[in-house]
Amino acid sequence: NAVTVVPMHAEMTTQQAADILNVSRPYLVKLLENGELGFTKVGTHRRIRYEDLMAYKKNRREQSDRTMDELVKQAQEDNLGY
């Protein structure tokens, strides 16, 4: 139950960012290459701003919540007992 304080302007490695999003590093790299999440390069290494990572995480959560609400609504309309 440790608490870690990270400045909003901090830059994360791809592994750190993947750990925060609870995804694999290769999947995170695909997100970066597809332009879904911004990054900069330091030499050959990708860096993701913590602020951008948190915005992506928030947007992903909001999208997931909307999708779940739609599924519940559809299930209720179809009398599936949810």
JSON list of N, CA and C in Angstrom, two decimals:
[
{"chain": "A", "resi": 1, "resn": "ASN", "atom": "N", "xyz": [0.82, -1.20, 0.00]},
{"chain": "A", "resi": 1, "resn": "ASN", "atom": "CA", "xyz": [0.00, 0.00, 0.00]},
{"chain": "A", "resi": 1, "resn": "ASN", "atom": "C", "xyz": [0.85, 1.25, 0.00]},
{"chain": "A", "resi": 2, "resn": "ALA", "atom": "N", "xyz": [1.97, 1.21, -0.66]},
{"chain": "A", "resi": 2, "resn": "ALA", "atom": "CA", "xyz": [2.86, 2.36, -0.73]},
{"chain": "A", "resi": 2, "resn": "ALA", "atom": "C", "xyz": [2.28, 3.42, -1.65]},
{"chain": "A", "resi": 3, "resn": "VAL", "atom": "N", "xyz": [2.63, 4.66, -1.37]},
{"chain": "A", "resi": 3, "resn": "VAL", "atom": "CA", "xyz": [2.21, 5.79, -2.19]},
{"chain": "A", "resi": 3, "resn": "VAL", "atom": "C", "xyz": [3.44, 6.36, -2.86]},
{"chain": "A", "resi": 4, "resn": "THR", "atom": "N", "xyz": [3.35, 6.56, -4.16]},
{"chain": "A", "resi": 4, "resn": "THR", "atom": "CA", "xyz": [4.45, 7.16, -4.91]},
{"chain": "A", "resi": 4, "resn": "THR", "atom": "C", "xyz": [3.98, 8.49, -5.47]},
{"chain": "A", "resi": 5, "resn": "VAL", "atom": "N", "xyz": [4.77, 9.54, -5.25]},
{"chain": "A", "resi": 5, "resn": "VAL", "atom": "CA", "xyz": [4.45, 10.86, -5.76]},
{"chain": "A", "resi": 5, "resn": "VAL", "atom": "C", "xyz": [5.28, 11.08, -7.02]},
{"chain": "A", "resi": 6, "resn": "VAL", "atom": "N", "xyz": [4.60, 11.40, -8.13]},
{"chain": "A", "resi": 6, "resn": "VAL", "atom": "CA", "xyz": [5.28, 11.60, -9.41]},
{"chain": "A", "resi": 6, "resn": "VAL", "atom": "C", "xyz": [4.90, 12.97, -9.94]},
{"chain": "A", "resi": 7, "resn": "PRO", "atom": "N", "xyz": [5.88, 13.83, -10.25]},
{"chain": "A", "resi": 7, "resn": "PRO", "atom": "CA", "xyz": [5.55, 15.13, -10.85]},
{"chain": "A", "resi": 7, "resn": "PRO", "atom": "C", "xyz": [4.83, 14.93, -12.18]},
{"chain": "A", "resi": 8, "resn": "MET", "atom": "N", "xyz": [3.84, 15.78, -12.46]},
{"chain": "A", "resi": 8, "resn": "MET", "atom": "CA", "xyz": [3.06, 15.65, -13.69]},
{"chain": "A", "resi": 8, "resn": "MET", "atom": "C", "xyz": [3.93, 15.75, -14.94]},
{"chain": "A", "resi": 9, "resn": "HIS", "atom": "N", "xyz": [5.03, 16.48, -14.88]},
{"chain": "A", "resi": 9, "resn": "HIS", "atom": "CA", "xyz": [5.89, 16.66, -16.05]},
{"chain": "A", "resi": 9, "resn": "HIS", "atom": "C", "xyz": [6.95, 15.56, -16.18]},
{"chain": "A", "resi": 10, "resn": "ALA", "atom": "N", "xyz": [6.94, 14.60, -15.26]},
{"chain": "A", "resi": 10, "resn": "ALA", "atom": "CA", "xyz": [7.92, 13.52, -15.29]},
{"chain": "A", "resi": 10, "resn": "ALA", "atom": "C", "xyz": [7.75, 12.68, -16.55]},
{"chain": "A", "resi": 11, "resn": "GLU", "atom": "N", "xyz": [8.84, 12.10, -17.00]},
{"chain": "A", "resi": 11, "resn": "GLU", "atom": "CA", "xyz": [8.80, 11.22, -18.17]},
{"chain": "A", "resi": 11, "resn": "GLU", "atom": "C", "xyz": [9.04, 9.79, -17.72]},
{"chain": "A", "resi": 12, "resn": "MET", "atom": "N", "xyz": [8.25, 8.88, -18.28]},
{"chain": "A", "resi": 12, "resn": "MET", "atom": "CA", "xyz": [8.30, 7.48, -17.91]},
{"chain": "A", "resi": 12, "resn": "MET", "atom": "C", "xyz": [8.94, 6.67, -19.04]},
{"chain": "A", "resi": 13, "resn": "THR", "atom": "N", "xyz": [9.56, 5.56, -18.67]},
{"chain": "A", "resi": 13, "resn": "THR", "atom": "CA", "xyz": [10.02, 4.61, -19.68]},
{"chain": "A", "resi": 13, "resn": "THR", "atom": "C", "xyz": [8.80, 3.84, -20.20]},
{"chain": "A", "resi": 14, "resn": "THR", "atom": "N", "xyz": [8.98, 3.13, -21.29]},
{"chain": "A", "resi": 14, "resn": "THR", "atom": "CA", "xyz": [7.87, 2.34, -21.81]},
{"chain": "A", "resi": 14, "resn": "THR", "atom": "C", "xyz": [7.46, 1.26, -20.81]},
{"chain": "A", "resi": 15, "resn": "GLN", "atom": "N", "xyz": [8.41, 0.69, -20.10]},
{"chain": "A", "resi": 15, "resn": "GLN", "atom": "CA", "xyz": [8.06, -0.35, -19.12]},
{"chain": "A", "resi": 15, "resn": "GLN", "atom": "C", "xyz": [7.29, 0.25, -17.94]},
{"chain": "A", "resi": 16, "resn": "GLN", "atom": "N", "xyz": [7.72, 1.41, -17.46]},
{"chain": "A", "resi": 16, "resn": "GLN", "atom": "CA", "xyz": [7.01, 2.06, -16.36]},
{"chain": "A", "resi": 16, "resn": "GLN", "atom": "C", "xyz": [5.58, 2.40, -16.78]},
{"chain": "A", "resi": 17, "resn": "ALA", "atom": "N", "xyz": [5.44, 2.94, -17.99]},
{"chain": "A", "resi": 17, "resn": "ALA", "atom": "CA", "xyz": [4.11, 3.31, -18.49]},
{"chain": "A", "resi": 17, "resn": "ALA", "atom": "C", "xyz": [3.24, 2.06, -18.66]},
{"chain": "A", "resi": 18, "resn": "ALA", "atom": "N", "xyz": [3.80, 1.00, -19.18]},
{"chain": "A", "resi": 18, "resn": "ALA", "atom": "CA", "xyz": [3.05, -0.25, -19.35]},
{"chain": "A", "resi": 18, "resn": "ALA", "atom": "C", "xyz": [2.59, -0.78, -17.99]},
{"chain": "A", "resi": 19, "resn": "ASP", "atom": "N", "xyz": [3.45, -0.70, -17.00]},
{"chain": "A", "resi": 19, "resn": "ASP", "atom": "CA", "xyz": [3.09, -1.16, -15.66]},
{"chain": "A", "resi": 19, "resn": "ASP", "atom": "C", "xyz": [1.93, -0.35, -15.09]},
{"chain": "A", "resi": 20, "resn": "ILE", "atom": "N", "xyz": [1.95, 0.96, -15.30]},
{"chain": "A", "resi": 20, "resn": "ILE", "atom": "CA", "xyz": [0.88, 1.82, -14.79]},
{"chain": "A", "resi": 20, "resn": "ILE", "atom": "C", "xyz": [-0.44, 1.49, -15.47]},
{"chain": "A", "resi": 21, "resn": "LEU", "atom": "N", "xyz": [-0.40, 1.21, -16.78]},
{"chain": "A", "resi": 21, "resn": "LEU", "atom": "CA", "xyz": [-1.62, 0.88, -17.52]},
{"chain": "A", "resi": 21, "resn": "LEU", "atom": "C", "xyz": [-2.02, -0.59, -17.38]},
{"chain": "A", "resi": 22, "resn": "ASN", "atom": "N", "xyz": [-1.13, -1.37, -16.77]},
{"chain": "A", "resi": 22, "resn": "ASN", "atom": "CA", "xyz": [-1.37, -2.80, -16.61]},
{"chain": "A", "resi": 22, "resn": "ASN", "atom": "C", "xyz": [-1.50, -3.50, -17.96]},
{"chain": "A", "resi": 23, "resn": "VAL", "atom": "N", "xyz": [-0.60, -3.15, -18.88]},
{"chain": "A", "resi": 23, "resn": "VAL", "atom": "CA", "xyz": [-0.53, -3.78, -20.20]},
{"chain": "A", "resi": 23, "resn": "VAL", "atom": "C", "xyz": [0.92, -4.21, -20.43]},
{"chain": "A", "resi": 24, "resn": "SER", "atom": "N", "xyz": [1.13, -5.01, -21.46]},
{"chain": "A", "resi": 24, "resn": "SER", "atom": "CA", "xyz": [2.50, -5.42, -21.78]},
{"chain": "A", "resi": 24, "resn": "SER", "atom": "C", "xyz": [3.25, -4.26, -22.44]},
{"chain": "A", "resi": 25, "resn": "ARG", "atom": "N", "xyz": [4.57, -4.29, -22.34]},
{"chain": "A", "resi": 25, "resn": "ARG", "atom": "CA", "xyz": [5.36, -3.26, -22.98]},
{"chain": "A", "resi": 25, "resn": "ARG", "atom": "C", "xyz": [5.18, -3.27, -24.50]},
{"chain": "A", "resi": 26, "resn": "PRO", "atom": "N", "xyz": [5.15, -4.46, -25.16]},
{"chain": "A", "resi": 26, "resn": "PRO", "atom": "CA", "xyz": [4.92, -4.46, -26.61]},
{"chain": "A", "resi": 26, "resn": "PRO", "atom": "C", "xyz": [3.57, -3.83, -26.99]},
{"chain": "A", "resi": 27, "resn": "TYR", "atom": "N", "xyz": [2.54, -4.07, -26.19]},
{"chain": "A", "resi": 27, "resn": "TYR", "atom": "CA", "xyz": [1.23, -3.46, -26.48]},
{"chain": "A", "resi": 27, "resn": "TYR", "atom": "C", "xyz": [1.32, -1.95, -26.34]},
{"chain": "A", "resi": 28, "resn": "LEU", "atom": "N", "xyz": [2.01, -1.48, -25.31]},
{"chain": "A", "resi": 28, "resn": "LEU", "atom": "CA", "xyz": [2.19, -0.04, -25.12]},
{"chain": "A", "resi": 28, "resn": "LEU", "atom": "C", "xyz": [2.92, 0.57, -26.31]},
{"chain": "A", "resi": 29, "resn": "VAL", "atom": "N", "xyz": [3.95, -0.10, -26.78]},
{"chain": "A", "resi": 29, "resn": "VAL", "atom": "CA", "xyz": [4.71, 0.40, -27.94]},
{"chain": "A", "resi": 29, "resn": "VAL", "atom": "C", "xyz": [3.79, 0.51, -29.16]},
{"chain": "A", "resi": 30, "resn": "LYS", "atom": "N", "xyz": [2.86, -0.44, -29.33]},
{"chain": "A", "resi": 30, "resn": "LYS", "atom": "CA", "xyz": [1.89, -0.34, -30.43]},
{"chain": "A", "resi": 30, "resn": "LYS", "atom": "C", "xyz": [1.02, 0.89, -30.28]},
{"chain": "A", "resi": 31, "resn": "LEU", "atom": "N", "xyz": [0.60, 1.19, -29.04]},
{"chain": "A", "resi": 31, "resn": "LEU", "atom": "CA", "xyz": [-0.19, 2.40, -28.79]},
{"chain": "A", "resi": 31, "resn": "LEU", "atom": "C", "xyz": [0.60, 3.64, -29.20]},
{"chain": "A", "resi": 32, "resn": "LEU", "atom": "N", "xyz": [1.88, 3.65, -28.88]},
{"chain": "A", "resi": 32, "resn": "LEU", "atom": "CA", "xyz": [2.74, 4.79, -29.23]},
{"chain": "A", "resi": 32, "resn": "LEU", "atom": "C", "xyz": [2.87, 4.90, -30.74]},
{"chain": "A", "resi": 33, "resn": "GLU", "atom": "N", "xyz": [3.16, 3.79, -31.39]},
{"chain": "A", "resi": 33, "resn": "GLU", "atom": "CA", "xyz": [3.37, 3.80, -32.84]},
{"chain": "A", "resi": 33, "resn": "GLU", "atom": "C", "xyz": [2.10, 4.13, -33.61]},
{"chain": "A", "resi": 34, "resn": "ASN", "atom": "N", "xyz": [0.93, 3.80, -33.04]},
{"chain": "A", "resi": 34, "resn": "ASN", "atom": "CA", "xyz": [-0.36, 4.11, -33.68]},
{"chain": "A", "resi": 34, "resn": "ASN", "atom": "C", "xyz": [-0.83, 5.53, -33.38]},
{"chain": "A", "resi": 35, "resn": "GLY", "atom": "N", "xyz": [-0.06, 6.26, -32.58]},
{"chain": "A", "resi": 35, "resn": "GLY", "atom": "CA", "xyz": [-0.41, 7.64, -32.27]},
{"chain": "A", "resi": 35, "resn": "GLY", "atom": "C", "xyz": [-1.49, 7.80, -31.21]},
{"chain": "A", "resi": 36, "resn": "GLU", "atom": "N", "xyz": [-1.82, 6.72, -30.52]},
{"chain": "A", "resi": 36, "resn": "GLU", "atom": "CA", "xyz": [-2.85, 6.79, -29.48]},
{"chain": "A", "resi": 36, "resn": "GLU", "atom": "C", "xyz": [-2.34, 7.43, -28.20]},
{"chain": "A", "resi": 37, "resn": "LEU", "atom": "N", "xyz": [-1.04, 7.45, -28.04]},
{"chain": "A", "resi": 37, "resn": "LEU", "atom": "CA", "xyz": [-0.40, 8.01, -26.85]},
{"chain": "A", "resi": 37, "resn": "LEU", "atom": "C", "xyz": [0.87, 8.70, -27.30]},
{"chain": "A", "resi": 38, "resn": "GLY", "atom": "N", "xyz": [1.03, 9.95, -26.89]},
{"chain": "A", "resi": 38, "resn": "GLY", "atom": "CA", "xyz": [2.20, 10.71, -27.31]},
{"chain": "A", "resi": 38, "resn": "GLY", "atom": "C", "xyz": [3.47, 10.28, -26.61]},
{"chain": "A", "resi": 39, "resn": "PHE", "atom": "N", "xyz": [4.59, 10.53, -27.25]},
{"chain": "A", "resi": 39, "resn": "PHE", "atom": "CA", "xyz": [5.88, 10.21, -26.65]},
{"chain": "A", "resi": 39, "resn": "PHE", "atom": "C", "xyz": [6.97, 11.06, -27.30]},
{"chain": "A", "resi": 40, "resn": "THR", "atom": "N", "xyz": [8.11, 11.09, -26.65]},
{"chain": "A", "resi": 40, "resn": "THR", "atom": "CA", "xyz": [9.29, 11.71, -27.22]},
{"chain": "A", "resi": 40, "resn": "THR", "atom": "C", "xyz": [10.38, 10.65, -27.24]},
{"chain": "A", "resi": 41, "resn": "LYS", "atom": "N", "xyz": [11.43, 10.93, -27.99]},
{"chain": "A", "resi": 41, "resn": "LYS", "atom": "CA", "xyz": [12.56, 10.01, -28.01]},
{"chain": "A", "resi": 41, "resn": "LYS", "atom": "C", "xyz": [13.77, 10.69, -27.41]},
{"chain": "A", "resi": 42, "resn": "VAL", "atom": "N", "xyz": [14.45, 9.94, -26.57]},
{"chain": "A", "resi": 42, "resn": "VAL", "atom": "CA", "xyz": [15.73, 10.36, -26.01]},
{"chain": "A", "resi": 42, "resn": "VAL", "atom": "C", "xyz": [16.73, 9.35, -26.55]},
{"chain": "A", "resi": 43, "resn": "GLY", "atom": "N", "xyz": [17.45, 9.76, -27.58]},
{"chain": "A", "resi": 43, "resn": "GLY", "atom": "CA", "xyz": [18.29, 8.80, -28.29]},
{"chain": "A", "resi": 43, "resn": "GLY", "atom": "C", "xyz": [17.38, 7.81, -28.99]},
{"chain": "A", "resi": 44, "resn": "THR", "atom": "N", "xyz": [17.53, 6.54, -28.64]},
{"chain": "A", "resi": 44, "resn": "THR", "atom": "CA", "xyz": [16.66, 5.51, -29.23]},
{"chain": "A", "resi": 44, "resn": "THR", "atom": "C", "xyz": [15.53, 5.10, -28.28]},
{"chain": "A", "resi": 45, "resn": "HIS", "atom": "N", "xyz": [15.48, 5.72, -27.11]},
{"chain": "A", "resi": 45, "resn": "HIS", "atom": "CA", "xyz": [14.51, 5.34, -26.09]},
{"chain": "A", "resi": 45, "resn": "HIS", "atom": "C", "xyz": [13.27, 6.23, -26.12]},
{"chain": "A", "resi": 46, "resn": "ARG", "atom": "N", "xyz": [12.11, 5.61, -26.05]},
{"chain": "A", "resi": 46, "resn": "ARG", "atom": "CA", "xyz": [10.85, 6.36, -26.00]},
{"chain": "A", "resi": 46, "resn": "ARG", "atom": "C", "xyz": [10.57, 6.78, -24.56]},
{"chain": "A", "resi": 47, "resn": "ARG", "atom": "N", "xyz": [10.03, 7.97, -24.40]},
{"chain": "A", "resi": 47, "resn": "ARG", "atom": "CA", "xyz": [9.63, 8.47, -23.09]},
{"chain": "A", "resi": 47, "resn": "ARG", "atom": "C", "xyz": [8.21, 9.00, -23.18]},
{"chain": "A", "resi": 48, "resn": "ILE", "atom": "N", "xyz": [7.41, 8.69, -22.18]},
{"chain": "A", "resi": 48, "resn": "ILE", "atom": "CA", "xyz": [6.02, 9.11, -22.14]},
{"chain": "A", "resi": 48, "resn": "ILE", "atom": "C", "xyz": [5.84, 10.04, -20.95]},
{"chain": "A", "resi": 49, "resn": "ARG", "atom": "N", "xyz": [5.25, 11.20, -21.20]},
{"chain": "A", "resi": 49, "resn": "ARG", "atom": "CA", "xyz": [5.00, 12.13, -20.09]},
{"chain": "A", "resi": 49, "resn": "ARG", "atom": "C", "xyz": [3.93, 11.54, -19.18]},
{"chain": "A", "resi": 50, "resn": "TYR", "atom": "N", "xyz": [4.15, 11.64, -17.89]},
{"chain": "A", "resi": 50, "resn": "TYR", "atom": "CA", "xyz": [3.20, 11.13, -16.90]},
{"chain": "A", "resi": 50, "resn": "TYR", "atom": "C", "xyz": [1.82, 11.76, -17.10]},
{"chain": "A", "resi": 51, "resn": "GLU", "atom": "N", "xyz": [1.80, 13.05, -17.38]},
{"chain": "A", "resi": 51, "resn": "GLU", "atom": "CA", "xyz": [0.54, 13.76, -17.59]},
{"chain": "A", "resi": 51, "resn": "GLU", "atom": "C", "xyz": [-0.23, 13.16, -18.77]},
{"chain": "A", "resi": 52, "resn": "ASP", "atom": "N", "xyz": [0.47, 12.87, -19.87]},
{"chain": "A", "resi": 52, "resn": "ASP", "atom": "CA", "xyz": [-0.17, 12.26, -21.04]},
{"chain": "A", "resi": 52, "resn": "ASP", "atom": "C", "xyz": [-0.66, 10.85, -20.73]},
{"chain": "A", "resi": 53, "resn": "LEU", "atom": "N", "xyz": [0.12, 10.12, -19.96]},
{"chain": "A", "resi": 53, "resn": "LEU", "atom": "CA", "xyz": [-0.25, 8.76, -19.58]},
{"chain": "A", "resi": 53, "resn": "LEU", "atom": "C", "xyz": [-1.53, 8.77, -18.74]},
{"chain": "A", "resi": 54, "resn": "MET", "atom": "N", "xyz": [-1.62, 9.69, -17.80]},
{"chain": "A", "resi": 54, "resn": "MET", "atom": "CA", "xyz": [-2.81, 9.77, -16.94]},
{"chain": "A", "resi": 54, "resn": "MET", "atom": "C", "xyz": [-4.04, 10.21, -17.75]},
{"chain": "A", "resi": 55, "resn": "ALA", "atom": "N", "xyz": [-3.84, 11.10, -18.71]},
{"chain": "A", "resi": 55, "resn": "ALA", "atom": "CA", "xyz": [-4.96, 11.53, -19.57]},
{"chain": "A", "resi": 55, "resn": "ALA", "atom": "C", "xyz": [-5.45, 10.35, -20.41]},
{"chain": "A", "resi": 56, "resn": "TYR", "atom": "N", "xyz": [-4.53, 9.57, -20.96]},
{"chain": "A", "resi": 56, "resn": "TYR", "atom": "CA", "xyz": [-4.90, 8.39, -21.73]},
{"chain": "A", "resi": 56, "resn": "TYR", "atom": "C", "xyz": [-5.66, 7.39, -20.86]},
{"chain": "A", "resi": 57, "resn": "LYS", "atom": "N", "xyz": [-5.14, 7.16, -19.65]},
{"chain": "A", "resi": 57, "resn": "LYS", "atom": "CA", "xyz": [-5.77, 6.22, -18.73]},
{"chain": "A", "resi": 57, "resn": "LYS", "atom": "C", "xyz": [-7.18, 6.67, -18.37]},
{"chain": "A", "resi": 58, "resn": "LYS", "atom": "N", "xyz": [-7.36, 7.97, -18.13]},
{"chain": "A", "resi": 58, "resn": "LYS", "atom": "CA", "xyz": [-8.68, 8.52, -17.80]},
{"chain": "A", "resi": 58, "resn": "LYS", "atom": "C", "xyz": [-9.64, 8.35, -18.97]},
{"chain": "A", "resi": 59, "resn": "ASN", "atom": "N", "xyz": [-9.18, 8.67, -20.18]},
{"chain": "A", "resi": 59, "resn": "ASN", "atom": "CA", "xyz": [-10.02, 8.53, -21.37]},
{"chain": "A", "resi": 59, "resn": "ASN", "atom": "C", "xyz": [-10.41, 7.08, -21.62]},
{"chain": "A", "resi": 60, "resn": "ARG", "atom": "N", "xyz": [-9.46, 6.18, -21.42]},
{"chain": "A", "resi": 60, "resn": "ARG", "atom": "CA", "xyz": [-9.73, 4.75, -21.60]},
{"chain": "A", "resi": 60, "resn": "ARG", "atom": "C", "xyz": [-10.78, 4.28, -20.60]},
{"chain": "A", "resi": 61, "resn": "ARG", "atom": "N", "xyz": [-10.67, 4.76, -19.36]},
{"chain": "A", "resi": 61, "resn": "ARG", "atom": "CA", "xyz": [-11.63, 4.38, -18.31]},
{"chain": "A", "resi": 61, "resn": "ARG", "atom": "C", "xyz": [-13.02, 4.92, -18.63]},
{"chain": "A", "resi": 62, "resn": "GLU", "atom": "N", "xyz": [-13.08, 6.18, -19.08]},
{"chain": "A", "resi": 62, "resn": "GLU", "atom": "CA", "xyz": [-14.37, 6.78, -19.42]},
{"chain": "A", "resi": 62, "resn": "GLU", "atom": "C", "xyz": [-15.03, 6.03, -20.58]},
{"chain": "A", "resi": 63, "resn": "GLN", "atom": "N", "xyz": [-14.24, 5.66, -21.57]},
{"chain": "A", "resi": 63, "resn": "GLN", "atom": "CA", "xyz": [-14.76, 4.91, -22.71]},
{"chain": "A", "resi": 63, "resn": "GLN", "atom": "C", "xyz": [-15.28, 3.54, -22.25]},
{"chain": "A", "resi": 64, "resn": "SER", "atom": "N", "xyz": [-14.55, 2.90, -21.38]},
{"chain": "A", "resi": 64, "resn": "SER", "atom": "CA", "xyz": [-14.97, 1.61, -20.84]},
{"chain": "A", "resi": 64, "resn": "SER", "atom": "C", "xyz": [-16.28, 1.73, -20.07]},
{"chain": "A", "resi": 65, "resn": "ASP", "atom": "N", "xyz": [-16.40, 2.79, -19.27]},
{"chain": "A", "resi": 65, "resn": "ASP", "atom": "CA", "xyz": [-17.63, 3.02, -18.50]},
{"chain": "A", "resi": 65, "resn": "ASP", "atom": "C", "xyz": [-18.82, 3.24, -19.43]},
{"chain": "A", "resi": 66, "resn": "ARG", "atom": "N", "xyz": [-18.62, 4.04, -20.49]},
{"chain": "A", "resi": 66, "resn": "ARG", "atom": "CA", "xyz": [-19.70, 4.29, -21.45]},
{"chain": "A", "resi": 66, "resn": "ARG", "atom": "C", "xyz": [-20.14, 2.99, -22.14]},
{"chain": "A", "resi": 67, "resn": "THR", "atom": "N", "xyz": [-19.16, 2.19, -22.52]},
{"chain": "A", "resi": 67, "resn": "THR", "atom": "CA", "xyz": [-19.47, 0.92, -23.18]},
{"chain": "A", "resi": 67, "resn": "THR", "atom": "C", "xyz": [-20.25, 0.00, -22.24]},
{"chain": "A", "resi": 68, "resn": "MET", "atom": "N", "xyz": [-19.84, -0.06, -20.99]},
{"chain": "A", "resi": 68, "resn": "MET", "atom": "CA", "xyz": [-20.54, -0.89, -20.02]},
{"chain": "A", "resi": 68, "resn": "MET", "atom": "C", "xyz": [-21.97, -0.41, -19.81]},
{"chain": "A", "resi": 69, "resn": "ASP", "atom": "N", "xyz": [-22.15, 0.90, -19.72]},
{"chain": "A", "resi": 69, "resn": "ASP", "atom": "CA", "xyz": [-23.50, 1.46, -19.58]},
{"chain": "A", "resi": 69, "resn": "ASP", "atom": "C", "xyz": [-24.38, 1.08, -20.77]},
{"chain": "A", "resi": 70, "resn": "GLU", "atom": "N", "xyz": [-23.82, 1.13, -21.96]},
{"chain": "A", "resi": 70, "resn": "GLU", "atom": "CA", "xyz": [-24.57, 0.76, -23.16]},
{"chain": "A", "resi": 70, "resn": "GLU", "atom": "C", "xyz": [-24.95, -0.72, -23.14]},
{"chain": "A", "resi": 71, "resn": "LEU", "atom": "N", "xyz": [-24.03, -1.57, -22.69]},
{"chain": "A", "resi": 71, "resn": "LEU", "atom": "CA", "xyz": [-24.32, -3.00, -22.62]},
{"chain": "A", "resi": 71, "resn": "LEU", "atom": "C", "xyz": [-25.41, -3.29, -21.60]},
{"chain": "A", "resi": 72, "resn": "VAL", "atom": "N", "xyz": [-25.36, -2.62, -20.46]},
{"chain": "A", "resi": 72, "resn": "VAL", "atom": "CA", "xyz": [-26.38, -2.81, -19.43]},
{"chain": "A", "resi": 72, "resn": "VAL", "atom": "C", "xyz": [-27.74, -2.36, -19.96]},
{"chain": "A", "resi": 73, "resn": "LYS", "atom": "N", "xyz": [-27.76, -1.20, -20.61]},
{"chain": "A", "resi": 73, "resn": "LYS", "atom": "CA", "xyz": [-29.01, -0.69, -21.17]},
{"chain": "A", "resi": 73, "resn": "LYS", "atom": "C", "xyz": [-29.59, -1.67, -22.18]},
{"chain": "A", "resi": 74, "resn": "GLN", "atom": "N", "xyz": [-28.75, -2.18, -23.06]},
{"chain": "A", "resi": 74, "resn": "GLN", "atom": "CA", "xyz": [-29.21, -3.15, -24.07]},
{"chain": "A", "resi": 74, "resn": "GLN", "atom": "C", "xyz": [-29.72, -4.42, -23.41]},
{"chain": "A", "resi": 75, "resn": "ALA", "atom": "N", "xyz": [-29.02, -4.90, -22.39]},
{"chain": "A", "resi": 75, "resn": "ALA", "atom": "CA", "xyz": [-29.45, -6.11, -21.68]},
{"chain": "A", "resi": 75, "resn": "ALA", "atom": "C", "xyz": [-30.80, -5.90, -21.02]},
{"chain": "A", "resi": 76, "resn": "GLN", "atom": "N", "xyz": [-31.02, -4.72, -20.45]},
{"chain": "A", "resi": 76, "resn": "GLN", "atom": "CA", "xyz": [-32.30, -4.42, -19.82]},
{"chain": "A", "resi": 76, "resn": "GLN", "atom": "C", "xyz": [-33.41, -4.34, -20.86]},
{"chain": "A", "resi": 77, "resn": "GLU", "atom": "N", "xyz": [-33.13, -3.73, -21.99]},
{"chain": "A", "resi": 77, "resn": "GLU", "atom": "CA", "xyz": [-34.13, -3.64, -23.07]},
{"chain": "A", "resi": 77, "resn": "GLU", "atom": "C", "xyz": [-34.50, -5.02, -23.61]},
{"chain": "A", "resi": 78, "resn": "ASP", "atom": "N", "xyz": [-33.53, -5.93, -23.59]},
{"chain": "A", "resi": 78, "resn": "ASP", "atom": "CA", "xyz": [-33.76, -7.29, -24.09]},
{"chain": "A", "resi": 78, "resn": "ASP", "atom": "C", "xyz": [-34.25, -8.23, -22.99]},
{"chain": "A", "resi": 79, "resn": "ASN", "atom": "N", "xyz": [-34.51, -7.67, -21.79]},
{"chain": "A", "resi": 79, "resn": "ASN", "atom": "CA", "xyz": [-34.99, -8.46, -20.63]},
{"chain": "A", "resi": 79, "resn": "ASN", "atom": "C", "xyz": [-34.08, -9.65, -20.32]},
{"chain": "A", "resi": 80, "resn": "LEU", "atom": "N", "xyz": [-32.79, -9.39, -20.27]},
{"chain": "A", "resi": 80, "resn": "LEU", "atom": "CA", "xyz": [-31.83, -10.45, -19.96]},
{"chain": "A", "resi": 80, "resn": "LEU", "atom": "C", "xyz": [-31.61, -10.62, -18.46]},
{"chain": "A", "resi": 81, "resn": "GLY", "atom": "N", "xyz": [-32.29, -9.83, -17.66]},
{"chain": "A", "resi": 81, "resn": "GLY", "atom": "CA", "xyz": [-32.21, -10.00, -16.21]},
{"chain": "A", "resi": 81, "resn": "GLY", "atom": "C", "xyz": [-31.02, -9.32, -15.56]},
{"chain": "A", "resi": 82, "resn": "TYR", "atom": "N", "xyz": [-30.44, -8.34, -16.21]},
{"chain": "A", "resi": 82, "resn": "TYR", "atom": "CA", "xyz": [-29.31, -7.62, -15.62]},
{"chain": "A", "resi": 82, "resn": "TYR", "atom": "C", "xyz": [-29.77, -6.31, -15.06]}
]
